[in-house]
Amino acid sequence: MDTSALKAALLPERENLIETLIVGILELAPFYREFPRSAQVAMSARLIDLYLDALDEMNPDALRTFGIEVFTRRQEQGASLMEVLHGISIGRRAVCRGALRILPTAELAGHVVERAEQVADELVRTAVAVYEKRRDTERRAFEALEERYQDLYQRTPALMHSLDREGRLMTVSDAWLEFLGYTRDEVLGRRSIEFVTEETRKIALAEHFPRLLREGRVDEADCQFVKKNGEIIDARLSSVVVRDERGEVQQILAVFQDVTAEVRATRALRESEERWRGLTELAPLPLAVHKGGVFLWVNEALSRLLGVPRDELVGMNVMRIVHADDHELLRARLRQSREGRVALPPIEERYLHADGSIIYADVAARPVVFEGEDATQIAVVDVTARRHAEEVQRQNEAQARLIEAQEATLRALSTPLIPIGEGILVAPLIGRITGDRAAGILETIAAGVVAQGARVAIVDVTGVPEADTSVVEALVRVAQAIRLLGAEVVITGIQPSIARTLVELGADLGSLTTRGTLRDGITHALRARPQRRA
C-alpha cells in the first residue's frame, strides 16, 4: 500500500476515532464536559481530520493557523493548557492505535505514527505559544494581585495560614500569629504540624493530609494547636488545595477557629451525662428518657417493672406500654411537654405488663438534654399495691355500710311486739344481736310491757343465727330487766349453742322460763293467765 493511500485506509475508522477521542478527553479534561454532545463531536472531528489530512500532506502553516484560532478560543472559554494538551495527545493516540489495528504492515503503521507525532508536536508548540503569549501579562497582573492579596491575607481577622506542597507555612495572618503568640519570622518555612499536639500530628499525617490531596478539601477537622506558651487549644480546621494548570499542588489554604470553650462545654456535658447514667442505671426507681414518645433510654428498674428487656424498650413508642384508655391523656402530656418544655406534675397512668396485667403508676416528667438533643425524662412510681389496698378498703367500707344499713333495717323490723291475748306480748328476734341492738330490744320490750300492762313477755330467739357470749349476755339482761317490771319472761327457740353458752357463763337459769318453741311458750302463757271471778 502506497503511503499516499493511508488517509483513505483510515477514513472508514473516522467515526470510531472521533468517539475514542471524545471518551478520552471527557475523562481527563473536565472543561469539555460543559459542551453539548454536538459540540463535542464537532471539535473532536476537526482534530481527527487534521491528523488524517496530514497523512496525505504535512502542512505546518495550516496546523499553526488551526492551533492559534482554536487554542485562543479555548483559552478564552476557560480551558487550561493541560486540558488542551490532553486533547492533542488523546487524538494522536487514537490515530496511532487505529493504524496499528487496521494497516497490514508495521511499516505503514509506523509511517502513520511518525506523521501523527509531527502533527502533535506542531500543535503542542502552537498551544504553548498561545498560552505563553498571555502568560507574561497575566503574570504581572497576578503579581500585583498577589501583593494585594498578601496584604489582605495578613490583615484579615481570621486565623488563616497557607502551606506549600510540603506542608511548610508560606503565609500566616496577623491574627494567627497573635493568637498563637509567635512572630512571623518564627513560623514561616516551618511545617504546620510542628504547632499541633502529637495526637493531632498523627491523625493529620494518617488521615487529613491524604484525604486533602485526594479530595481537594477537608472541612471542620477537629485538632489541637499548641501556643508558644504551651497552652493547648481545641480548634476546627478547614483546608482546601489550590492546584496549577497542570494539576500540581500549588498551595494549601487553611483557616481554623478556636472551639476550646465549645469542646470543654461538650466534654462537661458528656461527663455530666455519664454521671447521670451511673446514678440512674441501677436506681430502684423506674426511669426513662423519650423524645416525641419514643424511648431513647430506660433503666433496669423500668425493664423489671414492665417485664420487657431494655433493648426491646429502647426505640419503642410509649403508646405500646400504656393502656388504650389512657392514650388521649398521654398525647396531651406529650404535647404539653413538647410545647412548654416545663416539668409536669405526676399523674396516674396505667401501664401494661408483658403478661397483660395492669400496672398503676404515678408518672412525673421533666425536660432534659440527652446526648445533645432536647428530650423528656420520666420517673415512674408503681402504685399498684396502693390502688389494690384502696380498692379493698373501699369494698370493706361499702360492705360495712351495707351491714350497718341491714342492721338498721333489722332493728326497725326484727323486734316487733305482738300482743297475744290479755297481758301477753311476743317479741320474735331475727338476725345478729349486737350491743347497740340489745339495748334497742330491751328498750322496745320494756316500753311494751309498761304500755300494755303485760304480765308475760315471750322472747323468741329462733331467728338468731349466732350464739356467742354477747348474744347470751344480752338475753340475760333483757330477762332481768323485764322481771324488774313485774312481768314473767319466757324465752323460746333456744338453740343448743345458746344453751351451752348460758351454762358456760353460769347464768341463773332458775329464774328463766324457757320453752322449745314459740307455740309452747304461748301455751305456757295462756295457762298461767289468772281466772276471772264470777
mmCIF file with all atom_site columns, C-alpha atoms in Angstrom, residues 150 153 159-173 176-177 180 182-196 209 225 237 251-254 256:
data_model
loop_
_atom_site.group_PDB
_atom_site.id
_atom_site.type_symbol
_atom_site.label_atom_id
_atom_site.label_alt_id
_atom_site.label_comp_id
_atom_site.label_asym_id
_atom_site.label_entity_id
_atom_site.label_seq_id
_atom_site.pdbx_PDB_ins_code
_atom_site.Cartn_x
_atom_site.Cartn_y
_atom_site.Cartn_z
_atom_site.occupancy
_atom_site.B_iso_or_equiv
_atom_site.pdbx_formal_charge
_atom_site.auth_seq_id
_atom_site.auth_comp_id
_atom_site.auth_asym_id
_atom_site.auth_atom_id
_atom_site.pdbx_PDB_model_num
ATOM 1  C CA . GLN A 1 150 ? -0.826 39.014 50.788 1.00 0.00 ? 150 GLN A CA 1
ATOM 2  C CA . TYR A 1 153 ? -4.385 37.950 53.916 1.00 0.00 ? 153 TYR A CA 1
ATOM 3  C CA . LEU A 1 159 ? -6.905 32.619 61.878 1.00 0.00 ? 159 LEU A CA 1
ATOM 4  C CA . MET A 1 160 ? -5.504 31.709 58.444 1.00 0.00 ? 160 MET A CA 1
ATOM 5  C CA . HIS A 1 161 ? -2.353 30.186 57.004 1.00 0.00 ? 161 HIS A CA 1
ATOM 6  C CA . SER A 1 162 ? -1.187 28.790 53.675 1.00 0.00 ? 162 SER A CA 1
ATOM 7  C CA . LEU A 1 163 ? 1.178  25.884 53.037 1.00 0.00 ? 163 LEU A CA 1
ATOM 8  C CA . ASP A 1 164 ? 3.364  24.773 50.152 1.00 0.00 ? 164 ASP A CA 1
ATOM 9  C CA . ARG A 1 165 ? 3.115  21.253 48.753 1.00 0.00 ? 165 ARG A CA 1
ATOM 10 C CA . GLU A 1 166 ? 5.470  20.028 51.500 1.00 0.00 ? 166 GLU A CA 1
ATOM 11 C CA . GLY A 1 167 ? 3.221  21.366 54.247 1.00 0.00 ? 167 GLY A CA 1
ATOM 12 C CA . ARG A 1 168 ? 5.515  24.304 55.160 1.00 0.00 ? 168 ARG A CA 1
ATOM 13 C CA . LEU A 1 169 ? 3.993  27.620 56.189 1.00 0.00 ? 169 LEU A CA 1
ATOM 14 C CA . MET A 1 170 ? 4.115  30.164 53.369 1.00 0.00 ? 170 MET A CA 1
ATOM 15 C CA . THR A 1 171 ? 1.921  32.889 54.850 1.00 0.00 ? 171 THR A CA 1
ATOM 16 C CA . VAL A 1 172 ? 0.076  33.415 58.115 1.00 0.00 ? 172 VAL A CA 1
ATOM 17 C CA . SER A 1 173 ? -2.377 36.089 59.143 1.00 0.00 ? 173 SER A CA 1
ATOM 18 C CA . TRP A 1 176 ? -2.924 33.691 63.601 1.00 0.00 ? 176 TRP A CA 1
ATOM 19 C CA . LEU A 1 177 ? 0.387  34.988 64.977 1.00 0.00 ? 177 LEU A CA 1
ATOM 20 C CA . LEU A 1 180 ? -0.621 31.516 68.991 1.00 0.00 ? 180 LEU A CA 1
ATOM 21 C CA . TYR A 1 182 ? 4.590  33.838 67.598 1.00 0.00 ? 182 TYR A CA 1
ATOM 22 C CA . THR A 1 183 ? 6.258  36.292 65.265 1.00 0.00 ? 183 THR A CA 1
ATOM 23 C CA . ARG A 1 184 ? 6.174  35.768 61.500 1.00 0.00 ? 184 ARG A CA 1
ATOM 24 C CA . ASP A 1 185 ? 9.903  35.028 61.337 1.00 0.00 ? 185 ASP A CA 1
ATOM 25 C CA . GLU A 1 186 ? 9.468  32.259 63.909 1.00 0.00 ? 186 GLU A CA 1
ATOM 26 C CA . VAL A 1 187 ? 6.932  30.298 61.862 1.00 0.00 ? 187 VAL A CA 1
ATOM 27 C CA . LEU A 1 188 ? 7.439  30.863 58.118 1.00 0.00 ? 188 LEU A CA 1
ATOM 28 C CA . GLY A 1 189 ? 9.155  27.930 56.475 1.00 0.00 ? 189 GLY A CA 1
ATOM 29 C CA . ARG A 1 190 ? 8.308  25.544 59.299 1.00 0.00 ? 190 ARG A CA 1
ATOM 30 C CA . ARG A 1 191 ? 5.852  22.676 58.850 1.00 0.00 ? 191 ARG A CA 1
ATOM 31 C CA . SER A 1 192 ? 2.390  23.345 60.210 1.00 0.00 ? 192 SER A CA 1
ATOM 32 C CA . ILE A 1 193 ? 2.351  20.061 62.135 1.00 0.00 ? 193 ILE A CA 1
ATOM 33 C CA . GLU A 1 194 ? 5.052  21.484 64.420 1.00 0.00 ? 194 GLU A CA 1
ATOM 34 C CA . PHE A 1 195 ? 2.382  23.674 66.027 1.00 0.00 ? 195 PHE A CA 1
ATOM 35 C CA . VAL A 1 196 ? -0.077 20.944 66.969 1.00 0.00 ? 196 VAL A CA 1
ATOM 36 C CA . PHE A 1 209 ? -3.381 15.179 54.521 1.00 0.00 ? 209 PHE A CA 1
ATOM 37 C CA . PHE A 1 225 ? -2.895 23.641 68.443 1.00 0.00 ? 225 PHE A CA 1
ATOM 38 C CA . LEU A 1 237 ? -9.613 23.377 60.828 1.00 0.00 ? 237 LEU A CA 1
ATOM 39 C CA . GLN A 1 251 ? -0.563 25.716 47.818 1.00 0.00 ? 251 GLN A CA 1
ATOM 40 C CA . ILE A 1 252 ? -2.887 24.708 50.619 1.00 0.00 ? 252 ILE A CA 1
ATOM 41 C CA . LEU A 1 253 ? -5.140 27.326 52.198 1.00 0.00 ? 253 LEU A CA 1
ATOM 42 C CA . ALA A 1 254 ? -6.349 26.720 55.728 1.00 0.00 ? 254 ALA A CA 1
ATOM 43 C CA . PHE A 1 256 ? -9.225 27.470 61.865 1.00 0.00 ? 256 PHE A CA 1
#
